[in-house]
Tab-separated table of C-alpha atoms in Angstrom:
chain	number	residue	atom	x	y	z
Y	1	UNK	CA	-60.287	-34.153	12.630
Y	2	UNK	CA	-57.823	-34.540	9.805
Y	3	UNK	CA	-59.427	-34.389	6.594
Y	4	UNK	CA	-58.641	-36.097	3.766
Y	5	UNK	CA	-56.744	-33.987	1.293
Y	6	UNK	CA	-55.841	-33.334	-2.624
Y	7	UNK	CA	-52.595	-33.542	-4.401
Y	8	UNK	CA	-52.723	-29.655	-5.429
Y	9	UNK	CA	-49.930	-29.788	-8.204
Y	10	UNK	CA	-51.798	-32.964	-9.865
Y	11	UNK	CA	-54.848	-31.599	-10.042
Y	12	UNK	CA	-54.884	-27.770	-11.015
Y	13	UNK	CA	-56.671	-25.331	-12.922
Y	14	UNK	CA	-55.613	-26.088	-16.874
Y	15	UNK	CA	-57.178	-23.992	-19.766
Y	16	UNK	CA	-55.196	-26.364	-21.772
Y	17	UNK	CA	-57.008	-29.807	-19.807
Y	18	UNK	CA	-60.307	-27.623	-20.201
Y	19	UNK	CA	-59.452	-27.585	-24.783
Y	20	UNK	CA	-58.183	-31.332	-24.774
Y	21	UNK	CA	-60.576	-32.562	-22.223
Y	22	UNK	CA	-63.882	-31.098	-24.208
Y	23	UNK	CA	-62.624	-32.320	-27.347
Y	24	UNK	CA	-61.682	-36.057	-26.226
Y	25	UNK	CA	-65.129	-35.899	-24.409
Y	26	UNK	CA	-66.844	-34.518	-27.650
Y	27	UNK	CA	-68.495	-31.569	-26.208
Y	28	UNK	CA	-68.869	-28.385	-27.950
Y	29	UNK	CA	-66.286	-25.625	-26.562
Y	30	UNK	CA	-68.837	-23.058	-25.819
Y	31	UNK	CA	-71.186	-26.361	-24.029
Y	32	UNK	CA	-71.727	-25.590	-20.407
Y	33	UNK	CA	-71.052	-28.767	-18.959
Y	34	UNK	CA	-72.656	-30.411	-15.529
Y	35	UNK	CA	-69.725	-33.497	-14.349
Y	36	UNK	CA	-69.657	-35.605	-12.042
Y	37	UNK	CA	-67.209	-38.362	-11.084
Y	38	UNK	CA	-68.100	-40.613	-8.814
Y	39	UNK	CA	-69.086	-44.402	-8.595
Y	40	UNK	CA	-72.271	-45.867	-10.389
Y	41	UNK	CA	-74.374	-46.773	-7.324
Y	42	UNK	CA	-77.412	-45.904	-5.399
Y	43	UNK	CA	-75.251	-44.220	-3.047
Y	44	UNK	CA	-74.200	-42.054	-5.230
Y	45	UNK	CA	-77.774	-41.188	-6.852
Y	46	UNK	CA	-76.373	-40.392	-10.686
Y	47	UNK	CA	-79.923	-41.046	-11.757
Y	48	UNK	CA	-81.059	-37.532	-9.908
Y	49	UNK	CA	-78.469	-35.850	-11.914
Y	50	UNK	CA	-79.764	-37.184	-15.196
Y	51	UNK	CA	-83.531	-35.977	-13.612
Y	52	UNK	CA	-81.950	-32.156	-12.909
Y	53	UNK	CA	-80.072	-32.076	-16.320
Y	54	UNK	CA	-83.639	-33.585	-18.554
Y	55	UNK	CA	-85.548	-30.267	-16.108
Y	56	UNK	CA	-82.644	-27.745	-17.296
Y	57	UNK	CA	-81.618	-28.986	-20.449
Y	58	UNK	CA	-84.593	-27.154	-22.176
Y	59	UNK	CA	-83.838	-24.272	-20.619
Y	60	UNK	CA	-79.877	-24.653	-21.449
Y	61	UNK	CA	-79.848	-25.860	-25.289
Y	62	UNK	CA	-75.994	-26.091	-25.048
Y	63	UNK	CA	-76.189	-27.604	-21.709
Y	64	UNK	CA	-74.098	-31.151	-21.406
Y	65	UNK	CA	-73.642	-33.470	-18.888
Y	66	UNK	CA	-70.173	-35.997	-18.014
Y	67	UNK	CA	-70.605	-38.868	-16.153
Y	68	UNK	CA	-67.720	-40.461	-15.042
Y	69	UNK	CA	-67.646	-43.569	-13.236
Y	70	UNK	CA	-68.915	-47.728	-13.475
Y	71	UNK	CA	-71.056	-49.145	-11.251
Y	72	UNK	CA	-74.219	-50.918	-10.984
Y	73	UNK	CA	-76.600	-48.566	-12.501
Y	74	UNK	CA	-74.874	-48.122	-15.870
Y	75	UNK	CA	-77.539	-50.085	-18.084
Y	76	UNK	CA	-80.216	-48.262	-16.137
Y	77	UNK	CA	-78.673	-44.875	-16.716
Y	78	UNK	CA	-78.054	-45.374	-20.350
Y	79	UNK	CA	-82.094	-46.404	-20.658
Y	80	UNK	CA	-82.601	-43.345	-18.851
Y	81	UNK	CA	-80.960	-41.112	-21.463
Y	82	UNK	CA	-82.535	-42.664	-23.809
Y	83	UNK	CA	-85.908	-42.316	-22.653
Y	84	UNK	CA	-85.488	-38.556	-21.728
Y	85	UNK	CA	-84.127	-37.843	-26.003
Y	86	UNK	CA	-81.735	-36.177	-24.530
Y	87	UNK	CA	-78.515	-39.224	-24.957
Y	88	UNK	CA	-76.846	-36.530	-27.473
Y	89	UNK	CA	-75.850	-34.553	-24.898
Y	90	UNK	CA	-75.060	-37.034	-22.082
Y	91	UNK	CA	-72.045	-38.619	-22.221
Y	92	UNK	CA	-70.810	-41.757	-20.529
Y	93	UNK	CA	-67.376	-41.226	-19.871
Y	94	UNK	CA	-66.334	-44.724	-17.942
Y	95	UNK	CA	-63.802	-45.302	-15.890
Y	96	UNK	CA	-61.140	-42.835	-15.912
Y	97	UNK	CA	-57.588	-43.366	-14.393
Y	98	UNK	CA	-56.643	-39.923	-14.458
Y	99	UNK	CA	-59.604	-37.431	-13.748
Y	100	UNK	CA	-57.782	-34.803	-13.245
Y	101	UNK	CA	-57.334	-34.461	-17.030
Y	102	UNK	CA	-61.264	-34.245	-17.704
Y	103	UNK	CA	-61.983	-32.339	-14.605
Y	104	UNK	CA	-61.800	-29.223	-15.921
Y	105	UNK	CA	-63.796	-29.832	-18.661
Y	106	UNK	CA	-66.698	-29.627	-16.003
Y	107	UNK	CA	-68.407	-25.832	-15.827
Y	108	UNK	CA	-69.106	-27.341	-12.175
Y	109	UNK	CA	-69.031	-30.584	-10.183
Y	110	UNK	CA	-72.580	-32.220	-9.437
Y	111	UNK	CA	-72.557	-34.908	-6.614
Y	112	UNK	CA	-75.999	-35.509	-5.197
Y	113	UNK	CA	-75.229	-38.155	-3.152
Y	114	UNK	CA	-77.772	-39.836	-0.135
Y	115	UNK	CA	-74.756	-39.765	1.855
Y	116	UNK	CA	-71.018	-39.372	1.500
Y	117	UNK	CA	-67.879	-40.157	3.482
Y	118	UNK	CA	-65.808	-37.266	2.836
Y	119	UNK	CA	-66.685	-36.423	-0.947
Y	120	UNK	CA	-62.540	-36.761	-2.372
Y	121	UNK	CA	-64.074	-35.712	-5.802
Y	122	UNK	CA	-65.264	-33.158	-4.450
Y	123	UNK	CA	-62.323	-31.518	-3.346
Y	124	UNK	CA	-60.475	-32.576	-6.391
Y	125	UNK	CA	-63.053	-30.909	-8.346
Y	126	UNK	CA	-62.465	-27.687	-6.399
Y	127	UNK	CA	-58.606	-27.940	-6.671
Y	128	UNK	CA	-58.811	-27.879	-10.557
Y	129	UNK	CA	-60.990	-24.560	-10.276
Y	130	UNK	CA	-64.605	-25.861	-10.583
Y	131	UNK	CA	-67.257	-24.954	-8.325
Y	132	UNK	CA	-68.565	-27.951	-6.449
Y	133	UNK	CA	-71.944	-28.553	-6.160
Y	134	UNK	CA	-73.575	-31.519	-3.759
Y	135	UNK	CA	-76.573	-32.125	-1.634
Y	136	UNK	CA	-76.668	-31.146	1.766
Y	137	UNK	CA	-75.500	-34.330	3.708
Y	138	UNK	CA	-72.913	-34.959	5.676
Y	139	UNK	CA	-69.638	-36.006	4.231
Y	140	UNK	CA	-69.872	-33.094	1.233
Y	141	UNK	CA	-71.420	-30.454	3.989
Y	142	UNK	CA	-68.268	-31.229	6.187
Y	143	UNK	CA	-66.293	-29.243	2.780
Y	144	UNK	CA	-69.292	-26.915	1.473
Y	145	UNK	CA	-71.182	-25.561	4.242
Y	146	UNK	CA	-68.786	-22.591	4.635
Y	147	UNK	CA	-67.314	-22.817	1.058
Y	148	UNK	CA	-67.476	-19.804	-1.351
Y	149	UNK	CA	-66.031	-22.312	-4.222
Y	150	UNK	CA	-68.841	-24.592	-3.584
Y	151	UNK	CA	-73.078	-24.686	-2.897
Y	152	UNK	CA	-75.348	-26.940	-0.989
Y	153	UNK	CA	-78.359	-28.588	-2.186
Y	154	UNK	CA	-81.209	-29.735	-0.868
Y	155	UNK	CA	-81.606	-33.361	-0.800
Y	156	UNK	CA	-85.353	-33.814	-1.423
Y	157	UNK	CA	-86.084	-31.070	-3.031
Y	158	UNK	CA	-85.462	-31.180	-6.335
Y	159	UNK	CA	-87.331	-27.972	-7.579
Y	160	UNK	CA	-85.006	-25.965	-5.593
Y	161	UNK	CA	-81.972	-28.086	-6.284
Y	162	UNK	CA	-83.144	-27.277	-10.125
Y	163	UNK	CA	-83.669	-23.393	-9.110
Y	164	UNK	CA	-80.115	-23.126	-7.465
Y	165	UNK	CA	-78.256	-25.196	-10.456
Y	166	UNK	CA	-79.899	-23.164	-13.272
Y	167	UNK	CA	-79.223	-19.703	-11.058
Y	168	UNK	CA	-75.170	-20.814	-11.346
Y	169	UNK	CA	-75.680	-21.691	-15.083
Y	170	UNK	CA	-76.891	-18.089	-16.219
Y	171	UNK	CA	-74.685	-16.314	-13.789
Y	172	UNK	CA	-71.008	-16.935	-15.750
Y	173	UNK	CA	-68.940	-13.837	-12.940
Y	174	UNK	CA	-70.314	-16.273	-10.414
Y	175	UNK	CA	-69.209	-19.783	-11.518
Y	176	UNK	CA	-65.805	-18.107	-12.356
Y	177	UNK	CA	-65.693	-16.560	-9.312
Y	178	UNK	CA	-66.507	-19.910	-7.355
Y	179	UNK	CA	-63.821	-21.283	-9.162
Y	180	UNK	CA	-60.841	-19.305	-8.342
Y	181	UNK	CA	-62.198	-19.537	-4.354
Y	182	UNK	CA	-62.871	-23.238	-4.617
Y	183	UNK	CA	-59.220	-23.364	-5.813
Y	184	UNK	CA	-58.004	-21.185	-3.031
Y	185	UNK	CA	-59.585	-23.228	-0.195
Y	186	UNK	CA	-58.529	-26.343	-1.954
Y	187	UNK	CA	-54.543	-25.437	-1.281
Y	188	UNK	CA	-55.614	-23.958	2.229
Y	189	UNK	CA	-57.493	-26.555	3.370
Y	190	UNK	CA	-56.508	-29.946	1.700
Y	191	UNK	CA	-53.550	-29.994	0.065
Y	192	UNK	CA	-50.573	-32.441	0.718
Y	193	UNK	CA	-48.351	-29.888	2.618
Y	194	UNK	CA	-51.386	-28.300	4.938
Y	195	UNK	CA	-52.198	-32.099	5.428
Y	196	UNK	CA	-48.420	-33.004	6.534
Y	197	UNK	CA	-48.194	-30.324	9.227
Y	198	UNK	CA	-51.732	-31.602	10.973
Y	199	UNK	CA	-50.345	-34.549	11.075
Y	200	UNK	CA	-46.756	-33.863	12.184
Y	201	UNK	CA	-48.764	-31.588	15.123
Y	202	UNK	CA	-51.018	-34.291	15.700
Y	203	UNK	CA	-48.217	-36.725	16.491
Y	204	UNK	CA	-46.460	-34.330	18.273
Y	205	UNK	CA	-49.031	-33.649	20.527
Y	206	UNK	CA	-49.099	-38.031	21.500
Y	207	UNK	CA	-45.339	-37.548	22.290
């Protein structure tokens, strides 16, 4: 199996991008930010992310969530945000062509999909030094099952998922370490030079 790759020169760790992206998104510089780059569709379960955020919000008054993407659930999610009373801490960023400029603003990238083909956004976030959190489903599991730069969450246990994310949010040194390892893993496993070597070796084996 040859996994998808990510351009680790484009998706990179950047304190400057972090500051600028937070300004553009209207986020406080000291905010804790859950981000998700994904289509707003049933498969990606963005409503579960908003529900997770709502459970965490009372414990973390500086916690915000950013949804980057569009899709058929957009109107429903905006209503869910209003009904939660937390709409001032929920950012609908819409479709963005250059997500590498936004991802460094996140403290965690959280993808709660019910299934995934691979999870490109997961390795893109990791390349930006952002710890990746995702549901334990095929695709995401392939990336995070042995990763020190990410964490798998149970798909059907909201309480356990919430507790796991809360433990990360209170532990800045752990998040920093995970971010460093996420970047290292992405360069080692998914960078374009690595992908090129794997493809060349595969085709050489066909001769």
